[in-house]
Coordinates of C-alpha atoms in Angstrom, one line a residue:
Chain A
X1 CA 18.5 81.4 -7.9
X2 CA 19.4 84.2 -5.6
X3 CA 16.7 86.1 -7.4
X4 CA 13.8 85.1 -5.3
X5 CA 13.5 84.1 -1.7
X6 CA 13.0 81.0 -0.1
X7 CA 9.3 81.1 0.3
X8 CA 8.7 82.6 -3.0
X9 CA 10.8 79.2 -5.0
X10 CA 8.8 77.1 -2.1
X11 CA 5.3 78.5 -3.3
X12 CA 6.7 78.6 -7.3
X13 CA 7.9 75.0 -6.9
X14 CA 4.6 74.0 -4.9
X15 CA 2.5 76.3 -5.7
X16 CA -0.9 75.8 -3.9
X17 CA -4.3 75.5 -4.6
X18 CA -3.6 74.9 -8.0
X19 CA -6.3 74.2 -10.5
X20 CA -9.9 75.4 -11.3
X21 CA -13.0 74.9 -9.4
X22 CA -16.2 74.0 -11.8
X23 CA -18.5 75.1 -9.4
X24 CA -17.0 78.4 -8.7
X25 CA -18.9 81.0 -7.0
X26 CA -16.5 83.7 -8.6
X27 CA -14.1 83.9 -11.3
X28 CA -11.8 86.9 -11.6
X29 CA -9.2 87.1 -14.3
X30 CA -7.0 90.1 -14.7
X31 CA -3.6 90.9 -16.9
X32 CA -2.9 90.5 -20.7
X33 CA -1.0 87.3 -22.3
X34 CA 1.0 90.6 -24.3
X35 CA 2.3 91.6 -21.4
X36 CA 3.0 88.3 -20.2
X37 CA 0.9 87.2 -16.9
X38 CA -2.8 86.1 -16.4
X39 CA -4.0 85.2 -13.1
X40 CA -7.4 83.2 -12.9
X41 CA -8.7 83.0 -9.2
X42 CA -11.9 80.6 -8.4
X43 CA -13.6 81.6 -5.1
X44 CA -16.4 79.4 -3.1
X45 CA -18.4 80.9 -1.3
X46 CA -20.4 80.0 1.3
X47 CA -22.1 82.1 4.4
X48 CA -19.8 85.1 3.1
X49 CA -17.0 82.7 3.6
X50 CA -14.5 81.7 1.0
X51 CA -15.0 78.2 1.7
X52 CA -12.2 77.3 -1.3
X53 CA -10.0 78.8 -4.0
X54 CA -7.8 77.5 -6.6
X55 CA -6.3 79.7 -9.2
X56 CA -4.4 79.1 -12.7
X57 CA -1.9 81.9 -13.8
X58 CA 0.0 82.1 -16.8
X59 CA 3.5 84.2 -15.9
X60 CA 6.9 84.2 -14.5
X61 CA 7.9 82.7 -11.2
X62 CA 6.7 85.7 -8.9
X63 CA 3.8 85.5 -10.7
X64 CA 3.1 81.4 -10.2
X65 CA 4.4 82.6 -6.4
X66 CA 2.2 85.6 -5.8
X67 CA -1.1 84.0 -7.0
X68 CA 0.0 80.8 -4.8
X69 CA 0.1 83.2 -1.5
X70 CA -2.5 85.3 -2.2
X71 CA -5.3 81.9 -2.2
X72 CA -4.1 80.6 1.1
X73 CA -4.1 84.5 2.7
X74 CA -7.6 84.4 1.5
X75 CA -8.7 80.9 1.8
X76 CA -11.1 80.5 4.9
X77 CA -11.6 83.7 5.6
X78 CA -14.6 85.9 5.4
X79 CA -15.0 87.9 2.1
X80 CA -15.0 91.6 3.6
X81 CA -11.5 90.1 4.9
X82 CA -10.5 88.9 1.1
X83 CA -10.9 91.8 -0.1
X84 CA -8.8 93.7 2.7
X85 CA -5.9 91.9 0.9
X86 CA -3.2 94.3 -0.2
X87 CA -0.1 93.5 -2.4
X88 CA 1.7 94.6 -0.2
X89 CA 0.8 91.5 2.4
X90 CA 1.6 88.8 -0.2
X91 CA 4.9 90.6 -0.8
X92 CA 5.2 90.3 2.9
X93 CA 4.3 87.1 3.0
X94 CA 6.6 86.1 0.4
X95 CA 9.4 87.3 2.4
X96 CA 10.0 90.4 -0.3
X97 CA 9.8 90.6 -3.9
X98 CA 12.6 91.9 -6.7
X99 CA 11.4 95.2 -7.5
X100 CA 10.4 94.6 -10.7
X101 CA 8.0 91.8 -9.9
X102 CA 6.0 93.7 -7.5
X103 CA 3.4 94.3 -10.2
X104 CA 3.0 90.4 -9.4
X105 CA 1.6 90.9 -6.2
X106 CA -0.3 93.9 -7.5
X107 CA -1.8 91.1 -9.8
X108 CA -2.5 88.7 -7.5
X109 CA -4.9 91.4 -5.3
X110 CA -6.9 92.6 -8.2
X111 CA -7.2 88.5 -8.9
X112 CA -9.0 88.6 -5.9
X113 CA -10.9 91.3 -5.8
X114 CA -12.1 90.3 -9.7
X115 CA -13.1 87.1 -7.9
X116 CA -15.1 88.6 -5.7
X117 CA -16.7 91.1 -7.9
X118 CA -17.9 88.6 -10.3
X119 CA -19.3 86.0 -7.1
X120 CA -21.0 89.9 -6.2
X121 CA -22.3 90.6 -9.8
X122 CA -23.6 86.6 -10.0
X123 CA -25.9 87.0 -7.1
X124 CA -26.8 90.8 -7.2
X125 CA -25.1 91.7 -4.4
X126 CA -24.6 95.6 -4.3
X127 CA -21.2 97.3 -3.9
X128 CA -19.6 100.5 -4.4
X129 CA -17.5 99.9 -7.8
X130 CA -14.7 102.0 -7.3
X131 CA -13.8 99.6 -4.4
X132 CA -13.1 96.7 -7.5
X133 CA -10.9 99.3 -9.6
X134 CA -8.3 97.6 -11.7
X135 CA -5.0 99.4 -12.3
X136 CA -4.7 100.5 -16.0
X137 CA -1.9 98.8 -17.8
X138 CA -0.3 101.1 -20.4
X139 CA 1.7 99.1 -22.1
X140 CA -1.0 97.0 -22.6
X141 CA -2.7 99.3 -24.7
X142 CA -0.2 100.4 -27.0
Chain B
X1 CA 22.2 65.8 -13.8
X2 CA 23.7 69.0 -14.8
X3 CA 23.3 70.3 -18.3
X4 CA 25.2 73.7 -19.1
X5 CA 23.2 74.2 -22.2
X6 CA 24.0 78.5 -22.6
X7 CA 27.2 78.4 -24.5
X8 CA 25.7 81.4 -26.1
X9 CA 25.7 83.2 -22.7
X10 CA 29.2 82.0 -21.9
X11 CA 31.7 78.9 -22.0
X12 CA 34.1 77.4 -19.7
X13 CA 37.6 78.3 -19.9
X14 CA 39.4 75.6 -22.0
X15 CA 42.4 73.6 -20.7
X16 CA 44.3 74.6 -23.3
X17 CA 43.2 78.5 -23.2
X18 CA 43.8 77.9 -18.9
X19 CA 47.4 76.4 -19.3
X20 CA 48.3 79.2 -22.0
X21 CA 47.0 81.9 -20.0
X22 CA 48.4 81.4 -16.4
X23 CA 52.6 81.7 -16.5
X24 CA 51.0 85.5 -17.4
X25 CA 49.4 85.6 -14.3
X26 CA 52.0 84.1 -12.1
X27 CA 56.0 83.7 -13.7
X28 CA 55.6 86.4 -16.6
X29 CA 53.6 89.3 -15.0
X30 CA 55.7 92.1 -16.3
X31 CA 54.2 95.1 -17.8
X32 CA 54.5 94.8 -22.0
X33 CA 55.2 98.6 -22.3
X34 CA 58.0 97.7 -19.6
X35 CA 61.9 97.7 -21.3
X36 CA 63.5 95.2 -19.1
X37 CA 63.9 91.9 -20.6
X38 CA 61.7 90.3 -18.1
X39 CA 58.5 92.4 -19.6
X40 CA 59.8 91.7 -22.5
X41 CA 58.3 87.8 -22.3
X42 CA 54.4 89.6 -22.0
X43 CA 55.5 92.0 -25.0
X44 CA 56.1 89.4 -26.9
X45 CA 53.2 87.0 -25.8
X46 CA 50.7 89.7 -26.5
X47 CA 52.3 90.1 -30.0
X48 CA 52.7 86.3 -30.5
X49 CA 48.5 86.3 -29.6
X50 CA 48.1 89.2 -31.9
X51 CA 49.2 87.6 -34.5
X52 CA 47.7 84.2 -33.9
X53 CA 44.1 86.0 -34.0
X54 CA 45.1 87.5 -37.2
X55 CA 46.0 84.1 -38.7
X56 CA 42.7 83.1 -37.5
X57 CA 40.8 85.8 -39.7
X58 CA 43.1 86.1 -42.3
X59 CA 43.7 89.7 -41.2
X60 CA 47.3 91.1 -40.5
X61 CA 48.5 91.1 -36.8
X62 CA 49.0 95.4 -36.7
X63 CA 44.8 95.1 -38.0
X64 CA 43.9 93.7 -34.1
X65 CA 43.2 95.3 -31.9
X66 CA 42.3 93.6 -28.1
X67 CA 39.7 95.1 -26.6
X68 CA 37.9 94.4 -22.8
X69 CA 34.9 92.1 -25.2
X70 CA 32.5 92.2 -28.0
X71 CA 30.6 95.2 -26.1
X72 CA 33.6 97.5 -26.5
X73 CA 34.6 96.5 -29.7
X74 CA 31.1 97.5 -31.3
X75 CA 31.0 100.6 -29.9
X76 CA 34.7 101.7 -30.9
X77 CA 33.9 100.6 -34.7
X78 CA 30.5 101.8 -34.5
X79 CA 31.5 105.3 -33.1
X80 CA 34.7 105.3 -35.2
X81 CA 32.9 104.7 -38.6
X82 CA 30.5 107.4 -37.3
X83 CA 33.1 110.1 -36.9
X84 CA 34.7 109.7 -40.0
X85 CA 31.7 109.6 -41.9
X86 CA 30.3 113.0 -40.5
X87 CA 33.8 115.0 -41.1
X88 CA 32.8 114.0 -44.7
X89 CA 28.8 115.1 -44.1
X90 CA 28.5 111.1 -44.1
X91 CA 25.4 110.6 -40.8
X92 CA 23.8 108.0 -42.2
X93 CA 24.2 104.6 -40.5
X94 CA 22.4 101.2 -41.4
X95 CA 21.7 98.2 -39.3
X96 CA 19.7 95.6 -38.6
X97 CA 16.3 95.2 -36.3
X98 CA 17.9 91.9 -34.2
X99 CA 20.9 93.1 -33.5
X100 CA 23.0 93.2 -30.0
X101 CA 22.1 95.9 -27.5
X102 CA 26.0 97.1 -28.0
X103 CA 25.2 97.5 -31.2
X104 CA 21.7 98.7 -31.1
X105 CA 22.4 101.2 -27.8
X106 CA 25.1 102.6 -29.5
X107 CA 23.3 103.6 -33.0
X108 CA 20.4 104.9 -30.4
X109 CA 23.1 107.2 -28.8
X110 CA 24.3 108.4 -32.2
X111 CA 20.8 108.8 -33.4
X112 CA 21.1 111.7 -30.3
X113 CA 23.8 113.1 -31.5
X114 CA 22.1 113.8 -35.2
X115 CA 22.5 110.5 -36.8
X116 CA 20.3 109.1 -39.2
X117 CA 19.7 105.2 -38.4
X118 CA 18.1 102.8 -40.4
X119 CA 17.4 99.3 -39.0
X120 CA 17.0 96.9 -41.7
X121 CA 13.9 93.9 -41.5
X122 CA 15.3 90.3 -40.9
X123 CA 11.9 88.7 -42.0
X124 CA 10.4 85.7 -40.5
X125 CA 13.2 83.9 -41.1
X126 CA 16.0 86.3 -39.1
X127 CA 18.0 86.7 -42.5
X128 CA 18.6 89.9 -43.8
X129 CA 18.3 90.6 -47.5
X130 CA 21.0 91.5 -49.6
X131 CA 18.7 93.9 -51.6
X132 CA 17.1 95.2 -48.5
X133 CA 20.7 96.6 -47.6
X134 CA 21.0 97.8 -51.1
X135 CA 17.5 99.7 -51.4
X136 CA 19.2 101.5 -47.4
X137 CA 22.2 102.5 -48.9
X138 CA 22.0 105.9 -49.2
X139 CA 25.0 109.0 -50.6
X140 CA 25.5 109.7 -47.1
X141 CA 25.6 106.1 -45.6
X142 CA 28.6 106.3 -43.1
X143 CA 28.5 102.6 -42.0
X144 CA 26.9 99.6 -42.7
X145 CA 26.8 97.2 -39.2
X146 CA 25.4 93.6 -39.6
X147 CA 25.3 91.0 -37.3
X148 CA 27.8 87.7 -38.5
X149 CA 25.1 85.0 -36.3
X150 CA 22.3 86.1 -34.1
X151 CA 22.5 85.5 -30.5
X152 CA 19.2 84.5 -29.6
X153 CA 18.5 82.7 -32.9
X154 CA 21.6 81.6 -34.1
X155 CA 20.7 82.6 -37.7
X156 CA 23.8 83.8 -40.1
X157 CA 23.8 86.6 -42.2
X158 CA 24.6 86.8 -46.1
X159 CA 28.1 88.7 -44.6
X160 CA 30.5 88.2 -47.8
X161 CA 27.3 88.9 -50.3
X162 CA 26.7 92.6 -47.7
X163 CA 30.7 93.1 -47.5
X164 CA 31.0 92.8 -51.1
X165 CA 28.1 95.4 -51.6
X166 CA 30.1 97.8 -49.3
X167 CA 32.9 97.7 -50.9
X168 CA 31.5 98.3 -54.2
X169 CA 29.7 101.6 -52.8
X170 CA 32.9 102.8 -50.5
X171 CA 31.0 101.9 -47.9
X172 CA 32.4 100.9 -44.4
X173 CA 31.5 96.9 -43.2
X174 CA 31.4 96.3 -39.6
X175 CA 30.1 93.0 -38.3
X176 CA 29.4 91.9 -34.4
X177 CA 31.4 87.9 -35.3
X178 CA 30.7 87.7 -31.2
X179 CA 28.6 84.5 -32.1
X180 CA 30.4 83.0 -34.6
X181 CA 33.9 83.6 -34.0
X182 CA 35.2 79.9 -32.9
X183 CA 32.6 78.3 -34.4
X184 CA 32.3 79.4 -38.3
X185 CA 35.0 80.1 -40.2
X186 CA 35.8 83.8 -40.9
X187 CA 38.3 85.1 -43.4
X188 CA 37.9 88.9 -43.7
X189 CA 39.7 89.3 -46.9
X190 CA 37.2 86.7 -48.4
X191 CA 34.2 88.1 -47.0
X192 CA 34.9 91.6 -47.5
X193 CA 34.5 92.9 -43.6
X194 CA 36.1 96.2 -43.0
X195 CA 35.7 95.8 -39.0
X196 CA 34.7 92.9 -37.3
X197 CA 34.0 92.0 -33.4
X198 CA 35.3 89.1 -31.1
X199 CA 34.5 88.3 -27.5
X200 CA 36.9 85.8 -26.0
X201 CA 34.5 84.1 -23.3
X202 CA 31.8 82.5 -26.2
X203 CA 35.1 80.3 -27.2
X204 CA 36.6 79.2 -24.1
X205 CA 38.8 82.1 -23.4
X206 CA 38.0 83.7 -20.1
X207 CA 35.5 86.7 -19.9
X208 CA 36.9 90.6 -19.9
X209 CA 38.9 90.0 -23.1
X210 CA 37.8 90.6 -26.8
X211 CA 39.1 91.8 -30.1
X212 CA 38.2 94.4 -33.0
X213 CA 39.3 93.7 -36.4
X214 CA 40.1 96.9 -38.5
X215 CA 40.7 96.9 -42.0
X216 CA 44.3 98.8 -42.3
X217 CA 43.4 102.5 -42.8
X218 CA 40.1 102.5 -41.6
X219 CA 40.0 105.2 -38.7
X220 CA 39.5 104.6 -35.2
X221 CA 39.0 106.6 -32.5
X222 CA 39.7 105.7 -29.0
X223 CA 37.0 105.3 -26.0
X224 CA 39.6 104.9 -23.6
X225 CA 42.3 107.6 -23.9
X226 CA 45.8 106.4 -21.9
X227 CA 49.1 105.1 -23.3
X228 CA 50.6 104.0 -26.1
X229 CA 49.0 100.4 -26.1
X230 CA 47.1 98.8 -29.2
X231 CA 48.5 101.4 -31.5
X232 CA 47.6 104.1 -29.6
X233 CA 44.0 103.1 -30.3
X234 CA 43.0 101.9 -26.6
X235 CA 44.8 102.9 -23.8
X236 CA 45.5 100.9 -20.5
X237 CA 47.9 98.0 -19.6
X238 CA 47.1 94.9 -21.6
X239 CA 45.1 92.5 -20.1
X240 CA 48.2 90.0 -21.3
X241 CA 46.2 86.6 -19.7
X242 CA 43.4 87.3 -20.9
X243 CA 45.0 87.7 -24.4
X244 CA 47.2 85.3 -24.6
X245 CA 44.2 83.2 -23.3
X246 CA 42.2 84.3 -26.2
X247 CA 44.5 83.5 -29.0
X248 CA 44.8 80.2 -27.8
X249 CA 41.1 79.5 -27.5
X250 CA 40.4 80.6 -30.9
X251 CA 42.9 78.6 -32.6
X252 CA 42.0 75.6 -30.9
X253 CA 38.2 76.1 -31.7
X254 CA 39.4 76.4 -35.3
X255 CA 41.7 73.9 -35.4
X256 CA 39.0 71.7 -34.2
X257 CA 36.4 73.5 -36.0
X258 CA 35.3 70.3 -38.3
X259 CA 35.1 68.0 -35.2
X260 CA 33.5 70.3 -33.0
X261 CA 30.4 70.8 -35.9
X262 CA 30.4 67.2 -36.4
X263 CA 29.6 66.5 -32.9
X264 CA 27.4 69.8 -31.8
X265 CA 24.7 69.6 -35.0
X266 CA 23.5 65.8 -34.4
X267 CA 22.9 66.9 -30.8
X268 CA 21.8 70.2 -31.9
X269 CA 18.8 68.2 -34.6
X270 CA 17.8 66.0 -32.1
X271 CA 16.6 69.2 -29.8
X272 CA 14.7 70.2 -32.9
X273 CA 13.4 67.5 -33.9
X274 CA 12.2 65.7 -30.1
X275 CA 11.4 69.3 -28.9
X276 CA 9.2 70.2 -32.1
X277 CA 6.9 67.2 -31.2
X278 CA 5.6 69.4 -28.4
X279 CA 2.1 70.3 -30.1
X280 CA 2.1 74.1 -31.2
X281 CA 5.6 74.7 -30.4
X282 CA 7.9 76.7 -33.1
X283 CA 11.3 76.5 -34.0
X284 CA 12.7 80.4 -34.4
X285 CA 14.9 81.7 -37.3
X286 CA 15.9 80.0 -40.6
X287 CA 17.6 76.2 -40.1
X288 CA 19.4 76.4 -43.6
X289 CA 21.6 79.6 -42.2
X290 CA 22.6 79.0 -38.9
X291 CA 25.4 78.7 -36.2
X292 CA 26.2 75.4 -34.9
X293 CA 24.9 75.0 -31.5
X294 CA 22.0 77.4 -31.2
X295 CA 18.3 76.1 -30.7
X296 CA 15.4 78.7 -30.2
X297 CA 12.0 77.5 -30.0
X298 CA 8.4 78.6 -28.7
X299 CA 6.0 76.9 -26.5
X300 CA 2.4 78.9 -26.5
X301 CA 0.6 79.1 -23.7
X302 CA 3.6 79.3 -21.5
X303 CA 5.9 82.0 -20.0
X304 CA 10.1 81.6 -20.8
X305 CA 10.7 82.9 -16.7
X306 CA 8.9 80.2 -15.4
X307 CA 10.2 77.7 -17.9
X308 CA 13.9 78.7 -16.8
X309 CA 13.3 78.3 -13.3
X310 CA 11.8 74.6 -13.6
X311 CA 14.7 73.9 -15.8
X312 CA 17.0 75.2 -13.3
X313 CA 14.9 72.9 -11.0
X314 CA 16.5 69.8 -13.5
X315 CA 19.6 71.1 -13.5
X316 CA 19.3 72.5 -16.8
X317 CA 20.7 76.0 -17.7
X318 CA 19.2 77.9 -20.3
X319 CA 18.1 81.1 -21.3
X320 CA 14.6 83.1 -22.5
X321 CA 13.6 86.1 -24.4
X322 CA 10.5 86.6 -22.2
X323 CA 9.6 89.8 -20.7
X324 CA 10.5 88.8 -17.4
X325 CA 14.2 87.5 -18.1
X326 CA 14.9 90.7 -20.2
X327 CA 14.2 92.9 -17.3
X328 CA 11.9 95.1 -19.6
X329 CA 8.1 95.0 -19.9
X330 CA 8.7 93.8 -23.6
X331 CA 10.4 90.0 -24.9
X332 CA 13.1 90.1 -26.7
X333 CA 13.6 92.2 -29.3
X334 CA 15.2 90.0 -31.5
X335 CA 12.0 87.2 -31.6
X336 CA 10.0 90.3 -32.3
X337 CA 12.1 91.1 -35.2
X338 CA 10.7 88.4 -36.6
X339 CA 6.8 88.9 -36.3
X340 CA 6.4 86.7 -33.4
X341 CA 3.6 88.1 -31.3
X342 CA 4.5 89.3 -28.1
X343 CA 2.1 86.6 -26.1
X344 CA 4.5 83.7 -28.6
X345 CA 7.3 85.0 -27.9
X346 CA 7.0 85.5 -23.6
X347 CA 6.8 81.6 -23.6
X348 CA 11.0 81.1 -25.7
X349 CA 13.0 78.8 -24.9
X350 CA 17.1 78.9 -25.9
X351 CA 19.3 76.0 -25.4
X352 CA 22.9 77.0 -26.7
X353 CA 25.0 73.9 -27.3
X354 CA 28.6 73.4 -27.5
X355 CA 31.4 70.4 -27.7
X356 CA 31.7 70.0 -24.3
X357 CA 28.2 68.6 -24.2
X358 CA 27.0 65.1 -24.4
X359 CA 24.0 63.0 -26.2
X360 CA 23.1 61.9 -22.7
X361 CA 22.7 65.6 -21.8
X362 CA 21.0 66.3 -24.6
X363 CA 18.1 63.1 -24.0
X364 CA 18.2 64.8 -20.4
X365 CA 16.5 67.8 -22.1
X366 CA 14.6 65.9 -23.9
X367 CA 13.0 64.2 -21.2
X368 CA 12.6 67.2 -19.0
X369 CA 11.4 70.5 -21.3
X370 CA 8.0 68.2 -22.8
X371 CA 7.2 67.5 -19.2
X372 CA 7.8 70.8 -17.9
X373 CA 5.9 72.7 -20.5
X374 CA 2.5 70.4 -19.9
X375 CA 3.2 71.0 -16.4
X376 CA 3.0 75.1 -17.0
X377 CA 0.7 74.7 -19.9
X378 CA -1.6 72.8 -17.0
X379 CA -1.8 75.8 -15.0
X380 CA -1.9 78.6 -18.1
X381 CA -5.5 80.1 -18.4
X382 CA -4.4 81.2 -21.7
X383 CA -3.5 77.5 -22.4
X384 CA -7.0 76.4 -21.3
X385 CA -8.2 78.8 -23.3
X386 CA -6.6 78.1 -26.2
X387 CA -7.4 74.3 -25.4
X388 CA -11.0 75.0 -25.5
X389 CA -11.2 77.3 -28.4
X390 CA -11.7 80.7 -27.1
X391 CA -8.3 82.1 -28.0
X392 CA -6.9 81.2 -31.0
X393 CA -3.6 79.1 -31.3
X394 CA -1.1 81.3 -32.7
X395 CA 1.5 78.8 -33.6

């Protein structure tokens, strides 16, 4: 399909770091099954490091593709780096998105930061909430 | 293997409708309005088509009127009815909740002008009632437009019970046929249909060609202003291929009408039936009134993009009424008509089958859709929640 990329079929079709971690040190879910897409990231954490991350999304191809990217942008890396993650990169990374599925990428960085919040809230580390805004749906309030 | 399984969409060009249509395109390319006697072969073809079409509905040839497809011929009845209604203070219109966008875009551009619209229920089951029209009709209903057979369901409306209503009240009948014409058969006398809709490319016949049936005397207004062509109703130079394509298509869909049903429905029940053992799947619209070839299911915890492109994946082509494949923030509008929710009816599934398919294509579905909705449903955090109780199952 020439709707999507390459790299965006190649992370839809073998999508990575599928699945759930038990022992998660974070769990972030955003978006609304009305609307169509859930994203579920898992972070561990160790040393301030995302040691792992698997994530399960419900949602379109972008949005199978976008939460794919996004956990092996973030995999590895420190979490003040995690959470530099814009949408914007994982479009990049995906070698571009249609325009109406950027909202998928949007997705797949608040999945992160949600992630992240929850491994803060967990072990009462501190942070300045409007840093873990989540964009306000409309049409999921209707 | 490949599996064209979206007849709804569209349909290949039949041999029959190919080798009728291309001595127009080649030997015979003379302009019908043309006097010479060489034109004269596409004059006559397009009048030969003309009234092959009306024999086909049991309408007389100077009632048809080609058009460029279904879309155009809904919005020149719709528009048409509209007009005459309001010279007469008629501005009331009444429709139905599921219908086409050509249909429904239209009534929503009238409703700009000063219309009144009513859009009528269609239930769980995707059938409207007959009373339900009744209870609409109002003294200054101009038109009464009803779908003949859904196109995402493939349910089939009470049409001759509806027409004969109309008639009865004065009322102007207009029905999109765009899903059944070719594979249901259609007499507009019988079932009381005033104006009716065709669209050549869901029978074989190529795509850019369609036809309006209009009851003799009911007035029509032209969208596209020009020459003398269709009765002065539609201006521009014939599309004489196309046409001649058309009439061929349709007559050999309803000559082989009885075969073609014999050999879609046991493929068709075996999608329902193998496909409904997927736990908390649904099948959408009612089975007792429907089309032929059209299946329309539900699979929860799963999103009909996603689905598509994995069946694509299998060589499988099929269509969805999620969010995501209707380009809108909202699924279809059609599986909402029928009370689905709107986390239901993101995860649809439609298989549109015709005679050109096969069992074996059919047990390729079969084999492929179960697997690919676990695979999804492995990866949905609503299915897991669903799974483990914190989200009820909805179907």
């Amino acid at each position: 399909m020439a709707l999507y990329s390459d790299k965006v079929m190649d992370h839809f079709q073998n999508p990575r770091n599928v699945g759930k971690l038990d022992d998660a040190d974070g769990i972030g879910e955003v978006g609304n099954a009305k609307c169509g897409d859930i994203m579920r990231m898992y972070i561990k954490v160790k040393d301030g490091v995302i040691t792992d991350c698997k994530f399960n999304t419900f949602g379109c191809g972008s949005a199978i593709a976008t939460s794919s990217m996004a956990t092996e942008l973030i995999k590895g890396k420190p979490i003040e780096e995690a959470l530099q993650l814009s949408n914007k990169a994982v479009v990049e990374a995906l070698d571009g998105l249609p325009a109406h599925k950027i909202h998928c990428s949007v997705l797949a960085e608040e999945a992160v930061r949600a992630a992240v919040k929850d491994y803060y809230d967990k072990n009462g580390i501190a942070y300045n909430p409007d840093d873990f805004q989540i964009h306000d749906c409309e049409h999921c309030h209707d | 293997m490949f599996v064209y399984a979206d007849n709804a969409a569209t349909t290949s060009v039949s041999k029959t409708a190919l080798d009728a249509m291309l001595p127009y395109l080649t030997e015979n390319y003379g302009n019908p309005s043309s006097l010479y006697s060489f034109a004269q072969k596409a004059t006559e073809a397009v009048a030969q088509a003309r009234a092959t079409v009306a024999a086909c509905l049991n309408a007389e040839p100077r009632e048809i009127y080609f058009t460029s497809g279904g879309s155009e011929a809904d919005n020149q009845a719709i528009i048409s009815a509209a007009k005459a209604g309001a010279r007469k203070g008629k501005k009331h219109l009444i429709s139905t909740k599921f219908e086409h966008h050509a249909v429904l875009h239209t009534l929503k551009k009238l409703e700009k002008e000063g219309y009144e619209v009513t859009l009528l229920d269609v239930h769980e089951d995707g059938v409207v009632r007959l009373e339900d029209v009744a209870a609409a009709i109002r003294e200054d209903t101009a038109l009464v437009t009803i779908m003949f057979a859904n196109n995402e369901i493939g349910t089939v409306q009470p049409i001759k019970e509806i027409g004969a209503l109309c008639r009865e009240k004065g009322i102007p009948f207009h029905t999109d046929a765009v899903q059944a014409a070719g594979h249901m058969p259609i007499d507009v006398k019988e079932m009381n249909i005033d104006m009716l809709s065709i669209s050549g490319h869901k029978f074989h016949a190529p795509k850019g060609v369609g036809v309006l049936y209009a009851k003799k005397n009911m007035p029509l207004f032209n969208l596209i202003e020009g020459g003398a062509q269709e009765r002065g109703r539609r201006g521009g130079t014939e599309n004489v291929a196309g046409i001649v394509a058309l009439a061929a298509a349709l007559k050999e869909s309803i000559d082989n009408m009885e075969a073609n049903t014999a050999k879609i429905i046991p493929m068709r029940d075996k999608l329902f039936a193998e496909l409904s053992k997927i736990p908390h799947s649904k099948i959408n619209g009612s089975l007792e009134h429907h089309v032929p070839g059209t299946v329309n299911m539900c699979f929860e915890g799963i999103e009909g993009e996603s689905l598509l492109l994995m069946l694509d994946m299998n060589g499988i082509c099929a269509s969805s009424g999620s969010a995501c494949t209707s380009g809108s923030l909202d699924p279809s509008h059609v599986l909402l008509s029928l009370g689905l929710p709107h986390e239901v009816a993101h995860g649809s599934l439609r298989l549109s089958i015709g005679e050109y398919n096969t069992m074996e294509e059919i047990d390729h579905i079969i084999e492929v859709v179960p697997k690919v909705v676990q695979y999804l449903r492995n990866m949905s955090p609503v299915w897991d929640e669903l799974e483990k109780g914190q989200r009820p199952h909805l179907i």
